[in-house]
JSON list of C-alpha atoms in Angstrom, two decimals:
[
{"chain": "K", "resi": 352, "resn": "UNK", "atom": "CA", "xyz": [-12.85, -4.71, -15.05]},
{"chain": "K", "resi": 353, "resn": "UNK", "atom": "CA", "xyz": [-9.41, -5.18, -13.04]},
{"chain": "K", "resi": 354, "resn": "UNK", "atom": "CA", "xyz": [-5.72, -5.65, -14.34]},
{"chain": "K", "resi": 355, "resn": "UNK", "atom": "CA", "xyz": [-4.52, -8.94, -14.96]},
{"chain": "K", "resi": 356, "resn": "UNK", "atom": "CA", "xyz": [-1.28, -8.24, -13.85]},
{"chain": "K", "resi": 357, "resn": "UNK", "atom": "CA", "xyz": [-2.53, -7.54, -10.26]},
{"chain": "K", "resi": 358, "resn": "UNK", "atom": "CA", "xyz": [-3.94, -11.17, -10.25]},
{"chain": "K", "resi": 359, "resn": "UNK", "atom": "CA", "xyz": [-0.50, -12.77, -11.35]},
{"chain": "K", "resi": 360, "resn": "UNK", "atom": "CA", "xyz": [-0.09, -14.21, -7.74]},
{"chain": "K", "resi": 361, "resn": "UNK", "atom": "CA", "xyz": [-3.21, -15.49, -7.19]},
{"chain": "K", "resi": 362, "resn": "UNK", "atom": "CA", "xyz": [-6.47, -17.34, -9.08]},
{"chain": "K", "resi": 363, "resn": "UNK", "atom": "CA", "xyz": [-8.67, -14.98, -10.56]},
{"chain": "K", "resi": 364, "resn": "UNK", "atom": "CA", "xyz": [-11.80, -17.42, -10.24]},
{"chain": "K", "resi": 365, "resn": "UNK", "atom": "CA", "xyz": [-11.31, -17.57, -6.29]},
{"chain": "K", "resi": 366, "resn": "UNK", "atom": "CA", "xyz": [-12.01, -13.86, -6.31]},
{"chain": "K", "resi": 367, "resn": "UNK", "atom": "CA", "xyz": [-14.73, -11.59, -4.73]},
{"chain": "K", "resi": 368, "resn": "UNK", "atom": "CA", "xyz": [-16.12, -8.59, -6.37]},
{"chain": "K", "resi": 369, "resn": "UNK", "atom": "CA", "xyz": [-17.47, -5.77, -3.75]},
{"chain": "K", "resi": 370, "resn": "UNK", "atom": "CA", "xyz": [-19.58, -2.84, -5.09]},
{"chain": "K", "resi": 371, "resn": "UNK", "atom": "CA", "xyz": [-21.13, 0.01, -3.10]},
{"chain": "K", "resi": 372, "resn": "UNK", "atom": "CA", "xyz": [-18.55, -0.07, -0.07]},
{"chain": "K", "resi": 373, "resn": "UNK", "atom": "CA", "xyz": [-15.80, 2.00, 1.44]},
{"chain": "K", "resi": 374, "resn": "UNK", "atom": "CA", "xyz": [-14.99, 0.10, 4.45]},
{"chain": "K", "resi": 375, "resn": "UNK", "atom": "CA", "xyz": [-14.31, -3.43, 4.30]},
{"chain": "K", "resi": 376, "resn": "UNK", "atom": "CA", "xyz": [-14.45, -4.55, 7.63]},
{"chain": "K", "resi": 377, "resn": "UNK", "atom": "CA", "xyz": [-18.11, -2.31, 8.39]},
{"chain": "K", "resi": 378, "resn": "UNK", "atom": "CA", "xyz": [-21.59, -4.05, 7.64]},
{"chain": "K", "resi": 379, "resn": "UNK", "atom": "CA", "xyz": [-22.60, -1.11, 5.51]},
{"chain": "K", "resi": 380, "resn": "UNK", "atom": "CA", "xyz": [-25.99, -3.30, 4.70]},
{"chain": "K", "resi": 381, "resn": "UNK", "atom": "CA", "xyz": [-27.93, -0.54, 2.70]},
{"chain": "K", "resi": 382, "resn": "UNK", "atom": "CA", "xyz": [-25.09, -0.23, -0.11]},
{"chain": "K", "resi": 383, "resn": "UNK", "atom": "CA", "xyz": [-22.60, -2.64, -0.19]},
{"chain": "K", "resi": 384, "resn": "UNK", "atom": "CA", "xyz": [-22.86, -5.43, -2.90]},
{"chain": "K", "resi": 385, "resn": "UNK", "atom": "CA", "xyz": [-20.76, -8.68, -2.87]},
{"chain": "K", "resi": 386, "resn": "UNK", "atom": "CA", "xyz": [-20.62, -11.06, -6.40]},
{"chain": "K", "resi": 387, "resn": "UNK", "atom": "CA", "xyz": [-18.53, -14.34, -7.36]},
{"chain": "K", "resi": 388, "resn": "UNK", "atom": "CA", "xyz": [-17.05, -14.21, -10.56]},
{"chain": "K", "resi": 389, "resn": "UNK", "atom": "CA", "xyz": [-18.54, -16.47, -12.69]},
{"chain": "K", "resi": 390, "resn": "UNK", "atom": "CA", "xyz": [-16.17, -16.31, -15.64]},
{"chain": "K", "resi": 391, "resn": "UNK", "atom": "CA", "xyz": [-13.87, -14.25, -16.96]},
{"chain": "K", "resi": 392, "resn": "UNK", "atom": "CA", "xyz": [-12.40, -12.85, -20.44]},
{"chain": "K", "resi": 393, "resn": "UNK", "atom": "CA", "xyz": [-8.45, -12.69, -19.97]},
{"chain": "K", "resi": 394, "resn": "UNK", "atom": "CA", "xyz": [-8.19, -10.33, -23.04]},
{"chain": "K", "resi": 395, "resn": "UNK", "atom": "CA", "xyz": [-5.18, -12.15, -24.20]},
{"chain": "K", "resi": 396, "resn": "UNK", "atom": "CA", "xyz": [-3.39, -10.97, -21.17]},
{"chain": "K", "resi": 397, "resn": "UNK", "atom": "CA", "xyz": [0.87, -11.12, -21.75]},
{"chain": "K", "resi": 398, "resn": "UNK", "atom": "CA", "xyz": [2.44, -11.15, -18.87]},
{"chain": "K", "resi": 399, "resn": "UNK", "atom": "CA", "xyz": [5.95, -11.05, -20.35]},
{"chain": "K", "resi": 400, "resn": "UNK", "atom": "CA", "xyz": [5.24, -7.90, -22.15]},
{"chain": "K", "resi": 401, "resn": "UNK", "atom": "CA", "xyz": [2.46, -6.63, -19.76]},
{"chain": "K", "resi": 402, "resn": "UNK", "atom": "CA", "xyz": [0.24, -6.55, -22.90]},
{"chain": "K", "resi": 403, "resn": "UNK", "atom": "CA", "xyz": [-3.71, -6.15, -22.64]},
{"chain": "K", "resi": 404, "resn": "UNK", "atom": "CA", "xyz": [-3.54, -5.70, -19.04]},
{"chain": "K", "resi": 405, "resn": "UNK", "atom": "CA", "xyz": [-7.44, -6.00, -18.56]},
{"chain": "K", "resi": 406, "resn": "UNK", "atom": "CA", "xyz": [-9.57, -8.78, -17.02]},
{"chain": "K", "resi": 407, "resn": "UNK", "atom": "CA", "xyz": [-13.13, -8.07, -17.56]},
{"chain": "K", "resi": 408, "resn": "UNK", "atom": "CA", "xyz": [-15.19, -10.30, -14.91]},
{"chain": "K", "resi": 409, "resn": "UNK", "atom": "CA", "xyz": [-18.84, -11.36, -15.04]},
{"chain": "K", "resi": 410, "resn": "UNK", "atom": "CA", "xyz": [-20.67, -11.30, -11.84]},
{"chain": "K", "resi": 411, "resn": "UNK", "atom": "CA", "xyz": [-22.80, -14.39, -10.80]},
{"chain": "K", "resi": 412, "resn": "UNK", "atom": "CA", "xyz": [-25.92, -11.75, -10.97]},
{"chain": "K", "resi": 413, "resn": "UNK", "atom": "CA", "xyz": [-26.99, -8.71, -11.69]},
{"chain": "K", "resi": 414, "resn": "UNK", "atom": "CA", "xyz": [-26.29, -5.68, -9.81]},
{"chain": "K", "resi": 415, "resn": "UNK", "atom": "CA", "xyz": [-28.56, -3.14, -8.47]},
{"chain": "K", "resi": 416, "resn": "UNK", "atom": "CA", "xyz": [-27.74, 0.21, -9.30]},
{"chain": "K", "resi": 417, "resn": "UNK", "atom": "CA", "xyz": [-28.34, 2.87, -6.25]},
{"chain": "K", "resi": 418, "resn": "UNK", "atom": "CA", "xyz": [-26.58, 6.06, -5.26]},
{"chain": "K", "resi": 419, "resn": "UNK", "atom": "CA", "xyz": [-23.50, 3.83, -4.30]},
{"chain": "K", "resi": 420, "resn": "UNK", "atom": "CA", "xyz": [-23.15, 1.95, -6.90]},
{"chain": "K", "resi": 421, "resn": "UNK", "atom": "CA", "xyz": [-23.53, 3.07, -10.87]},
{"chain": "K", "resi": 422, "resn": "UNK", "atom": "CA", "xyz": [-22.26, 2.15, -14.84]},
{"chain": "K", "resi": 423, "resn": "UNK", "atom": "CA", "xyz": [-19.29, 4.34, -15.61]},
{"chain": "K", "resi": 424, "resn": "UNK", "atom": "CA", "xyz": [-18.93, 5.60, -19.00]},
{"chain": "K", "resi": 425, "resn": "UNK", "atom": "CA", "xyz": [-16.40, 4.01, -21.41]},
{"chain": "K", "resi": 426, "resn": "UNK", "atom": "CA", "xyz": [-14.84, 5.16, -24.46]},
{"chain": "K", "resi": 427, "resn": "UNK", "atom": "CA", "xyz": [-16.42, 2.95, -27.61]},
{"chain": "K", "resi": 428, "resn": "UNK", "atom": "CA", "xyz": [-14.13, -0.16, -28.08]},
{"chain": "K", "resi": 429, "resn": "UNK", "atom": "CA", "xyz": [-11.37, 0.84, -30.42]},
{"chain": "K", "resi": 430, "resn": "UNK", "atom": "CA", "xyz": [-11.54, 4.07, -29.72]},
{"chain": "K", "resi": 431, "resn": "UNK", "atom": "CA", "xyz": [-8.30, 6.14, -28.91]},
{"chain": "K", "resi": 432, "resn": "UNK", "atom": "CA", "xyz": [-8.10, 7.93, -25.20]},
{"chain": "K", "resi": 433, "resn": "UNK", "atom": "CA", "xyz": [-5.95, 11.25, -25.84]},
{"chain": "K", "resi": 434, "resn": "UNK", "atom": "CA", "xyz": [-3.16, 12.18, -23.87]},
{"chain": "K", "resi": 435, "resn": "UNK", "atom": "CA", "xyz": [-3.80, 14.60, -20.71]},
{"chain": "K", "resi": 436, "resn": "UNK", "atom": "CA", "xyz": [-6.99, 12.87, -20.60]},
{"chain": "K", "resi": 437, "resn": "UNK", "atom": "CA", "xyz": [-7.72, 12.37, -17.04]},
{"chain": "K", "resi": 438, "resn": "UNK", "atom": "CA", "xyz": [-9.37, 9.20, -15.28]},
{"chain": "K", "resi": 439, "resn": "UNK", "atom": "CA", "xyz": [-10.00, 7.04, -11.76]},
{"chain": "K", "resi": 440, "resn": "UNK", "atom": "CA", "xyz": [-8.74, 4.08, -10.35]},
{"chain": "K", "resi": 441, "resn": "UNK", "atom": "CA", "xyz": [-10.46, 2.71, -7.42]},
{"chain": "K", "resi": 442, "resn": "UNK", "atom": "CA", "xyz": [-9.96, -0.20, -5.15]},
{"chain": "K", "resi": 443, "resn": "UNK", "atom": "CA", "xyz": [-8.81, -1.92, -2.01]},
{"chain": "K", "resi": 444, "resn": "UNK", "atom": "CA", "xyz": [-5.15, -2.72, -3.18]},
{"chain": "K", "resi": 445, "resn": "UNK", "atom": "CA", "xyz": [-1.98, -3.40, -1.01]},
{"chain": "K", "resi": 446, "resn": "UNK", "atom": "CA", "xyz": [-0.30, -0.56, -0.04]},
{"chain": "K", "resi": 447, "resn": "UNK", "atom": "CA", "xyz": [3.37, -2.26, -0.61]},
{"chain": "K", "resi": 448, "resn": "UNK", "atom": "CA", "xyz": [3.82, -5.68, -2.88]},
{"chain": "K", "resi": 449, "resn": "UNK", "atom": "CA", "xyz": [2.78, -8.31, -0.61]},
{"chain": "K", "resi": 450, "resn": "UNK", "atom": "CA", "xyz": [1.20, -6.47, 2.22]},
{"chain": "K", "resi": 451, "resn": "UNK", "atom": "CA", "xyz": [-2.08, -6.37, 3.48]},
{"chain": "K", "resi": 452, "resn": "UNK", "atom": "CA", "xyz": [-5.13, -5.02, 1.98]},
{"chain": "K", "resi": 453, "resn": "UNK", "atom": "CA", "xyz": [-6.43, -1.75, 2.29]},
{"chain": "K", "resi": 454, "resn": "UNK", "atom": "CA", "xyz": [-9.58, -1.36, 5.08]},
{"chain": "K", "resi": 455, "resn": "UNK", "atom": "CA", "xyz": [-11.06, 1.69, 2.87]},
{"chain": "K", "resi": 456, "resn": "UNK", "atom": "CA", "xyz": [-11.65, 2.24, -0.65]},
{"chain": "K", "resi": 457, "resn": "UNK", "atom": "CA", "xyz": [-8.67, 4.01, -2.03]},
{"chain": "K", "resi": 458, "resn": "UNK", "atom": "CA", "xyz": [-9.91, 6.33, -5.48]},
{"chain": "K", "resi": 459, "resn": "UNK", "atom": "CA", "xyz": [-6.68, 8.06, -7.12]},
{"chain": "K", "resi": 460, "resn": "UNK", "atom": "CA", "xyz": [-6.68, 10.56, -10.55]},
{"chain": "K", "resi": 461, "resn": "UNK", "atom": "CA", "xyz": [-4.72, 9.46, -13.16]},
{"chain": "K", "resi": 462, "resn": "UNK", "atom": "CA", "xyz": [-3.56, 11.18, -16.27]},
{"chain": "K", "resi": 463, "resn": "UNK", "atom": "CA", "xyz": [-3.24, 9.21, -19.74]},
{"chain": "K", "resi": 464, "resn": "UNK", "atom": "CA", "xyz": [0.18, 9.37, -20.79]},
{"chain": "K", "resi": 465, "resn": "UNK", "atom": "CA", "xyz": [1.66, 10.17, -24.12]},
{"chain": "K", "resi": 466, "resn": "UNK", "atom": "CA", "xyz": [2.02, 6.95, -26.40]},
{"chain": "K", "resi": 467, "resn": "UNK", "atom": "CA", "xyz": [6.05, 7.50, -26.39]},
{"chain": "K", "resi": 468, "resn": "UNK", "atom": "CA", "xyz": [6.06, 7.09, -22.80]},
{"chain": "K", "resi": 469, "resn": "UNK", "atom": "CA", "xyz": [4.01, 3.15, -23.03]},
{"chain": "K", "resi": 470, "resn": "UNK", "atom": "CA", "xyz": [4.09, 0.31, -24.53]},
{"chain": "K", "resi": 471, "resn": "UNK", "atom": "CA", "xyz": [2.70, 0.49, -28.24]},
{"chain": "K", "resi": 472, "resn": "UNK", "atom": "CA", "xyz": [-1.30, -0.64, -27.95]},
{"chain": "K", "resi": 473, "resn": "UNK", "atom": "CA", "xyz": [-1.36, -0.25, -24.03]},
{"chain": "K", "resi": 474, "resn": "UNK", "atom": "CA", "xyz": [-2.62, 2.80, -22.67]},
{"chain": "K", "resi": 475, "resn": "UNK", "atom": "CA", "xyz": [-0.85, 3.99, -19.76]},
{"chain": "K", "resi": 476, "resn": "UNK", "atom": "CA", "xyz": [-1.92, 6.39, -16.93]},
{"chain": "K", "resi": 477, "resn": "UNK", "atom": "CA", "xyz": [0.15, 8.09, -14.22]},
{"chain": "K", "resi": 478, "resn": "UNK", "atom": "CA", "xyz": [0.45, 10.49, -11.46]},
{"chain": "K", "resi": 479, "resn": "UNK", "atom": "CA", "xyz": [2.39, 13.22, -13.05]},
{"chain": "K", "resi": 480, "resn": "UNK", "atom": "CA", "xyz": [3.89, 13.96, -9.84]},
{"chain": "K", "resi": 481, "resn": "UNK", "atom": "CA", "xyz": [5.33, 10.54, -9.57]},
{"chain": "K", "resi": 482, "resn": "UNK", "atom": "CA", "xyz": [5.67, 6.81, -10.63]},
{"chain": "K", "resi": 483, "resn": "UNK", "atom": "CA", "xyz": [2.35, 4.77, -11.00]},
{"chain": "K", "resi": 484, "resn": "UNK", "atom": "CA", "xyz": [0.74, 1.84, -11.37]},
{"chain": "K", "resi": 485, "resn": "UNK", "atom": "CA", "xyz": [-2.28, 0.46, -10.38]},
{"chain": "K", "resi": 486, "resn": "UNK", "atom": "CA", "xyz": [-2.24, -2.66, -8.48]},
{"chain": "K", "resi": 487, "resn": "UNK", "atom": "CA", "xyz": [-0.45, -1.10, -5.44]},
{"chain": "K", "resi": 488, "resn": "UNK", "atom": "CA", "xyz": [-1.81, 2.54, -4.05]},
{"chain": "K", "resi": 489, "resn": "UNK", "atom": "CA", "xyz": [-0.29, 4.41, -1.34]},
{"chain": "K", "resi": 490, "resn": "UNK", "atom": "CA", "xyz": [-0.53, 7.02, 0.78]},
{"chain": "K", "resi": 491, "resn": "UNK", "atom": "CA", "xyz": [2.51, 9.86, 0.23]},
{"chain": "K", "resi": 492, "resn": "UNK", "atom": "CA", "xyz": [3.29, 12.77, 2.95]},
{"chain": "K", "resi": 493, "resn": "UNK", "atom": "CA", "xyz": [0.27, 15.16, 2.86]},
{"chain": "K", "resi": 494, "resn": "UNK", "atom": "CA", "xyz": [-2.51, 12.75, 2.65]},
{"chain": "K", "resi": 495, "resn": "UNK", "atom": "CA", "xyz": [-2.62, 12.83, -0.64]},
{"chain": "K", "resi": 496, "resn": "UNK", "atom": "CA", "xyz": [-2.81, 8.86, -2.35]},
{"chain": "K", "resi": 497, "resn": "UNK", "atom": "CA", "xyz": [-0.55, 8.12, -5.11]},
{"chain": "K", "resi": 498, "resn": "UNK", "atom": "CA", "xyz": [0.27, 4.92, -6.93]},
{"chain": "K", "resi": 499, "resn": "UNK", "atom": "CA", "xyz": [2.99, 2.54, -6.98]},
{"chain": "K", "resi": 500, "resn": "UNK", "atom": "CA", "xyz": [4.71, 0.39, -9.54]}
]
């Protein structure tokens, strides 16, 4: 799964998934996993109204699960995710819009936010201490990573 909205500038299909690695530019042979996307469900993605912000992307084979790489459990479809509940978001995003890619996996906690604060039938997560989204992650004073709209 990914946001659609982070793949607004570019063609999804052209992608490369990467499971089991923190450091892109490092061989790391015994756990790192790389997959073409071999189609893709756009969810009836709406950019205008940044509705059903999810891309869920079918690998061009199977991957082996090891210590490094594993299924993550997901609420059943439907279901509703309560407020304060908390969550990850991990990848290798820019750390600005338009700059480069991350070298190391960033992983930041997120908090569900109440449905007054998002867009009805979106669910929306945040770093209570400031803004967030999820397509740009940086680094704030203190080493501690936060997200950027």
């Amino acid at each position: 799964m990914t946001a659609a909205s982070c793949f607004q500038s570019q063609n999804p299909g052209i992608g490369t998934v990467v499971l089991g690695a923190y450091d892109l530019r490092r061989r790391e042979r015994r756990s790192r996993q790389t997959f073409s996307i071999s189609s893709i469900s756009e969810n009836g993605y709406n950019p205008q109204q940044n509705l059903n912000d999810l891309l869920l992307l079918q690998l061009d084979r199977e991957a082996n699960l090891t210590s490094s790489v594993a299924v993550l459990p997901l609420p059943p479809q439907n279901a509703a995710v309560e407020a304060g509940t908390r969550c990850q978001v991990a990848g290798w995003g820019t750390q600005r819009s338009g700059g480069r890619l991350s070298r190391f996996l960033r992983v930041i906690n997120v908090t569900v936010t109440p449905e007054d604060q998002c867009r009805p039938n979106n669910l929306c997560t945040g770093v209570l201490t400031r803004r967030g989204g999820i397509c740009q992650v940086r680094a704030p004073r203190g080493g501690r990573r936060g997200l950027e709209r």
